[in-house]
Coordinates of N, CA and C in Angstrom, one line a residue:
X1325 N 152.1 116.3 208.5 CA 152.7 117.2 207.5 C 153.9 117.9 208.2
X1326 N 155.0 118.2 207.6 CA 156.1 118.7 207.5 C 157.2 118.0 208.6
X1327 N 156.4 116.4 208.7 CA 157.6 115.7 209.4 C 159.0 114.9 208.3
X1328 N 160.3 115.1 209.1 CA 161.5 114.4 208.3 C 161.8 113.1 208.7
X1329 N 162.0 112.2 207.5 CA 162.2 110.9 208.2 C 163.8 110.9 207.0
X1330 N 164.8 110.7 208.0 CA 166.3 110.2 207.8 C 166.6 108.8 207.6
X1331 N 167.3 108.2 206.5 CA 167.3 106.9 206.4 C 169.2 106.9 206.2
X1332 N 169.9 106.6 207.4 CA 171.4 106.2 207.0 C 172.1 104.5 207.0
X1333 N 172.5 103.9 206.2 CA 173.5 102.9 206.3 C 175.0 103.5 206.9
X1334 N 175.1 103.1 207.6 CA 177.1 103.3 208.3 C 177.6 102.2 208.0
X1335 N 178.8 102.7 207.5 CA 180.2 101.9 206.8 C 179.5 100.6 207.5
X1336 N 179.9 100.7 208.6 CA 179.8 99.0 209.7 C 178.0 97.8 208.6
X1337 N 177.5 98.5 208.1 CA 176.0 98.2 207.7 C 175.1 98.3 208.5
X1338 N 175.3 98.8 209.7 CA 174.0 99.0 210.2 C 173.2 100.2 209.4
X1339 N 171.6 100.0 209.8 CA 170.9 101.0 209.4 C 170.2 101.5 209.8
X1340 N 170.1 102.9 210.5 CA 169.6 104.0 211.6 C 168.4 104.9 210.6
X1341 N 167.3 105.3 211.1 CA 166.4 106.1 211.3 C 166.4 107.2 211.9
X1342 N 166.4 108.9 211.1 CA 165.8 109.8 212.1 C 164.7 110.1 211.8
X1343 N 163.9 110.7 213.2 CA 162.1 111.2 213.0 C 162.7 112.4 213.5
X1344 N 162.4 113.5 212.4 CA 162.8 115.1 213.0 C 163.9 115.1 213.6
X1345 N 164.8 114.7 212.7 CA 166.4 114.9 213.7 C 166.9 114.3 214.2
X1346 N 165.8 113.6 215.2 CA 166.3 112.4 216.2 C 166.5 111.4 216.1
X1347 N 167.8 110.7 216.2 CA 168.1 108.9 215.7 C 167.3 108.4 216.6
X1348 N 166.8 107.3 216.2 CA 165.8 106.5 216.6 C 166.7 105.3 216.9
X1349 N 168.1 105.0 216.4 CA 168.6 103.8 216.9 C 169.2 102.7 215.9
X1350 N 169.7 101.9 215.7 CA 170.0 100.8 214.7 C 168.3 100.3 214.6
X1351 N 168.1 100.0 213.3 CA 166.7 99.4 212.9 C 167.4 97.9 212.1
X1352 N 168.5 97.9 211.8 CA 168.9 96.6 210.7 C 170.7 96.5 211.0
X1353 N 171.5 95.2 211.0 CA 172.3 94.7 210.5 C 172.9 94.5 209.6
X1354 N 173.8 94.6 209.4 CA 174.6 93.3 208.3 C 173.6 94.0 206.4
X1355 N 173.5 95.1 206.4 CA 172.4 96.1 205.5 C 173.4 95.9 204.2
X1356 N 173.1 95.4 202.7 CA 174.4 95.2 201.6 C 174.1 96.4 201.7
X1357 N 175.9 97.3 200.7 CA 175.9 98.9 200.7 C 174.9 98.8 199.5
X1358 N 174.2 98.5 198.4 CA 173.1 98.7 197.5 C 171.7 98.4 198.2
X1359 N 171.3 99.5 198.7 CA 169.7 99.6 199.5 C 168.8 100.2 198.8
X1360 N 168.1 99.9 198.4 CA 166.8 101.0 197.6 C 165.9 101.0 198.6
X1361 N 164.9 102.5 198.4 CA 164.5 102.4 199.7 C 162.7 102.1 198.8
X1362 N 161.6 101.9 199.7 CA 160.4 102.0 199.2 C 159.6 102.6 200.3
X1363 N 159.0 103.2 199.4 CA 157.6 104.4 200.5 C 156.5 104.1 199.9
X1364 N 156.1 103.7 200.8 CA 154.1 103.4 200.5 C 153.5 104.4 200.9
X1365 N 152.7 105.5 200.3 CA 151.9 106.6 200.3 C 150.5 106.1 200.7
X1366 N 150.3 106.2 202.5 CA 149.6 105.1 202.6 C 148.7 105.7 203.7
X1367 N 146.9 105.6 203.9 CA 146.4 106.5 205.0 C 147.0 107.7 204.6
X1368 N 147.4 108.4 205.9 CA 147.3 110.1 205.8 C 148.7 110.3 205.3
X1369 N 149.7 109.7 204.6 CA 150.6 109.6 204.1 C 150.7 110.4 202.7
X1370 N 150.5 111.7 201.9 CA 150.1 111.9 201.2 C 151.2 112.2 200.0
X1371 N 152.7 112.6 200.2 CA 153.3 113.1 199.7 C 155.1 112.3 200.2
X1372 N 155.8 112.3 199.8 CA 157.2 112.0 200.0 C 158.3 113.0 199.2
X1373 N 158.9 113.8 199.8 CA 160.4 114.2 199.2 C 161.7 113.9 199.4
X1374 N 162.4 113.8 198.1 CA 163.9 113.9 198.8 C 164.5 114.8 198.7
X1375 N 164.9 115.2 199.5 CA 165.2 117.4 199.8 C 166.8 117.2 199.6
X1376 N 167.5 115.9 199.9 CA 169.4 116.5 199.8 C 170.2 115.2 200.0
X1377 N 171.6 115.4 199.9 CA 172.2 114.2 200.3 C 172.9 113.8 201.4
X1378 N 173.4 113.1 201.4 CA 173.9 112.1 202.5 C 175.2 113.7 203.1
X1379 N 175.8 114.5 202.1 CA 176.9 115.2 202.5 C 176.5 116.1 203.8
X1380 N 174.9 116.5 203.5 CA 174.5 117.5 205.0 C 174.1 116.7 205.8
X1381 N 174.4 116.3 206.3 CA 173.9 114.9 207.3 C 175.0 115.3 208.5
X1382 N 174.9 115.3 209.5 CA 176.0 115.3 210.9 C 175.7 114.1 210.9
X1383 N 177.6 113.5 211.4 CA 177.7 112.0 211.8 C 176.8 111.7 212.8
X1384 N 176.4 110.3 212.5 CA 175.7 109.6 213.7 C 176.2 109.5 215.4
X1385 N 175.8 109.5 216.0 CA 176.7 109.6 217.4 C 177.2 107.8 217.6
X1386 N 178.4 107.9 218.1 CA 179.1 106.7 218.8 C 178.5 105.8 219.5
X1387 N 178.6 104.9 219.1 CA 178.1 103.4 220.2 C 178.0 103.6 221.7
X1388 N 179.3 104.5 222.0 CA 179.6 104.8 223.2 C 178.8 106.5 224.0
X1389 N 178.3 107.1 223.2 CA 177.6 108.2 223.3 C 176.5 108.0 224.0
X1390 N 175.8 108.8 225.1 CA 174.8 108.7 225.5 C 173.6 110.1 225.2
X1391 N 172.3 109.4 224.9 CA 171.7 110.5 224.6 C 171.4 110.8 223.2
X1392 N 169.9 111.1 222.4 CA 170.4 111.2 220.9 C 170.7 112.7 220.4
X1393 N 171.5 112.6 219.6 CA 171.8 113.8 219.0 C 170.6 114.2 217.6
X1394 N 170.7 115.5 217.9 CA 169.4 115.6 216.6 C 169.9 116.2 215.4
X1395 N 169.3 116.5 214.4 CA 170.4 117.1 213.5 C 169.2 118.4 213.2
X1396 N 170.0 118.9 212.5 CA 169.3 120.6 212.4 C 168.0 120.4 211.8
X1397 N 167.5 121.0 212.1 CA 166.0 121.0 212.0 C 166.1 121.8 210.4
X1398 N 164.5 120.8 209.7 CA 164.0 120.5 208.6 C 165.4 120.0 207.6
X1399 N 166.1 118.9 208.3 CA 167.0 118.0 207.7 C 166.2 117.3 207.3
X1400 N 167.3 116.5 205.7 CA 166.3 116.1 204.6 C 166.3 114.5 204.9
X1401 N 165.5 114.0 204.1 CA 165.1 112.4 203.8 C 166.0 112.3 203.1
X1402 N 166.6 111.1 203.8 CA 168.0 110.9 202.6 C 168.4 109.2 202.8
X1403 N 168.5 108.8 201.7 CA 168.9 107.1 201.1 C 170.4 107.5 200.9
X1404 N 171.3 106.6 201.8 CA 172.7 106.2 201.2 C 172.8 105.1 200.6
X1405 N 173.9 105.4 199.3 CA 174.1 104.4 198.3 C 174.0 105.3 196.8
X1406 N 173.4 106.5 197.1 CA 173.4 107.2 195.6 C 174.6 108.0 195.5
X1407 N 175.3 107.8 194.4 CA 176.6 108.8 194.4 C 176.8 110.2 194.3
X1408 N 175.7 110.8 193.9 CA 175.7 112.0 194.5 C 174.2 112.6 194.1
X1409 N 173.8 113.9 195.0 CA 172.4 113.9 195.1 C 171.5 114.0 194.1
X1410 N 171.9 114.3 192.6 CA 171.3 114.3 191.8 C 170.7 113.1 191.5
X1411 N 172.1 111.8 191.7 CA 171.3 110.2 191.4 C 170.1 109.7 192.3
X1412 N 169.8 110.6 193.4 CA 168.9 109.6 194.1 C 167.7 110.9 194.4
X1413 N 166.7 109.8 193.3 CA 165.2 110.3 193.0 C 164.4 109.0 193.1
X1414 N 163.1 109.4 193.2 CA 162.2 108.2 192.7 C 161.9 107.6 191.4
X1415 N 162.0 106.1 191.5 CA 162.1 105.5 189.7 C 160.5 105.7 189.4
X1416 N 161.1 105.4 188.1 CA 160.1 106.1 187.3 C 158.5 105.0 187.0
X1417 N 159.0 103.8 187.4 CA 157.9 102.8 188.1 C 157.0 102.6 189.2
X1418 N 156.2 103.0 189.2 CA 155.5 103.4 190.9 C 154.5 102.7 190.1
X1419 N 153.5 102.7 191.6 CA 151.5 102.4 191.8 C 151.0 102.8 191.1
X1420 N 149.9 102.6 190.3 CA 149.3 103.5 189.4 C 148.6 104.8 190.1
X1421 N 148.5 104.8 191.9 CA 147.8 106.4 192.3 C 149.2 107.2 192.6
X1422 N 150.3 106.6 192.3 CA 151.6 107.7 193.0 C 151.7 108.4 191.6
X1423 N 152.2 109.6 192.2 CA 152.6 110.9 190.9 C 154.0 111.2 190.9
X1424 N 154.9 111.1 190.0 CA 156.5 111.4 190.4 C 156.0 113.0 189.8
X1425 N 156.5 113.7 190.9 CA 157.0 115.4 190.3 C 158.3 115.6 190.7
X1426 N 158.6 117.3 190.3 CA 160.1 117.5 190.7 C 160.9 116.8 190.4
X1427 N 160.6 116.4 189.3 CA 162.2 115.7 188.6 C 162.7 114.8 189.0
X1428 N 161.4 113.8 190.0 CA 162.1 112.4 190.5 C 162.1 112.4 191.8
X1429 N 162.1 113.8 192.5 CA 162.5 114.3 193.6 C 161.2 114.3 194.6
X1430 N 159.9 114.0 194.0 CA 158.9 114.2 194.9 C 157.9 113.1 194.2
X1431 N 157.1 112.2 195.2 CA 156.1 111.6 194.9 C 155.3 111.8 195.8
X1432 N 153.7 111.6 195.2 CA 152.5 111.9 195.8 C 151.2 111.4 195.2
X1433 N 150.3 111.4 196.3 CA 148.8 110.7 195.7 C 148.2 111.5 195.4
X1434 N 147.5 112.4 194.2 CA 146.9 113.1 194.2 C 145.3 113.3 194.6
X1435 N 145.2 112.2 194.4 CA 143.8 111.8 195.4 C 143.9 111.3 196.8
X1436 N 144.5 112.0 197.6 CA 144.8 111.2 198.8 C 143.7 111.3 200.3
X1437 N 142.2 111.7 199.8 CA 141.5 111.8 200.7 C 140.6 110.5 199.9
X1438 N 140.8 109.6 199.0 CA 139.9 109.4 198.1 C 140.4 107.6 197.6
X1439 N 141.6 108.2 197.7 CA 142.6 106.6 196.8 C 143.7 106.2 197.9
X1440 N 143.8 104.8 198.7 CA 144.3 104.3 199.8 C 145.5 103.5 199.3
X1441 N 144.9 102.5 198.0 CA 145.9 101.6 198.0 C 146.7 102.1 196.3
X1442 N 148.1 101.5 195.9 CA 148.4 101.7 194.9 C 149.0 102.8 194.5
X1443 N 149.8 102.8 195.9 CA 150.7 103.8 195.7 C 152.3 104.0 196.4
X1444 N 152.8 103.2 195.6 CA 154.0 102.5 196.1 C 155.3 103.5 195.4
X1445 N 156.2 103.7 195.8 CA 156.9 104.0 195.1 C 159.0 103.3 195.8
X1446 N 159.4 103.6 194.9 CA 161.1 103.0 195.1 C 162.1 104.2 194.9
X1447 N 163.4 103.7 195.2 CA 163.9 104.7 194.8 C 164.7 104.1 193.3
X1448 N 165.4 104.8 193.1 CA 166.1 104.4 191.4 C 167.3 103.5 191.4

């Protein structure tokens, strides 16, 4: 509970991960700029938000940089490819246990001590 996971594509296509701030590193190559993302609400997984966009994000650190840079604490989950933050919510097609609330903006299992599988969700 109250961990941030950061999802960025850079111009180049690579595509980096942060866990609370911290880049975790290139995870993918050669990434097309149209990425949708998918969250499986899965085990202790109970809930997913998207809190903001790509614009409060501090640049990624340089190839040549040593050390990771973190970004300000409770920075949001964020998918690049949506043109601005209102466009990027969760579609309105999920799992039949995921619940879209918040306007697109939040999905969750409401039985999540109870219901494991069938609960998928994408973004739009």
């Amino acid at each position: 509970a109250g961990d941030t996971v950061g999802v960025v594509r850079k111009e180049d296509g690579s595509l980096h991960f942060f866990v609370n701030g911290v880049p975790q590193g290139p995870a993918a190559w050669n990434v097309p700029p149209s990425v949708y993302a998918v969250v499986d609400l899965y085990g202790q997984a109970a809930q997913a938000t998207i809190m903001d966009d790509m614009a409060d994000l501090p640049p990624l650190p340089d190839d040549s940089s040593e050390g990771p840079t973190a970004m300000s604490p409770g920075s949001p989950c964020s998918i690049s490819g949506a043109t601005a933050a209102n466009d990027l919510r969760f579609h309105q097609l999920h799992g039949t246990n995921a619940v879209i609330t918040n306007g697109g903006r939040t999905a969750l299992r409401q039985n999540c001590r109870s219901e494991f599988n069938d609960a998928i969700v994408i973004s739009n």
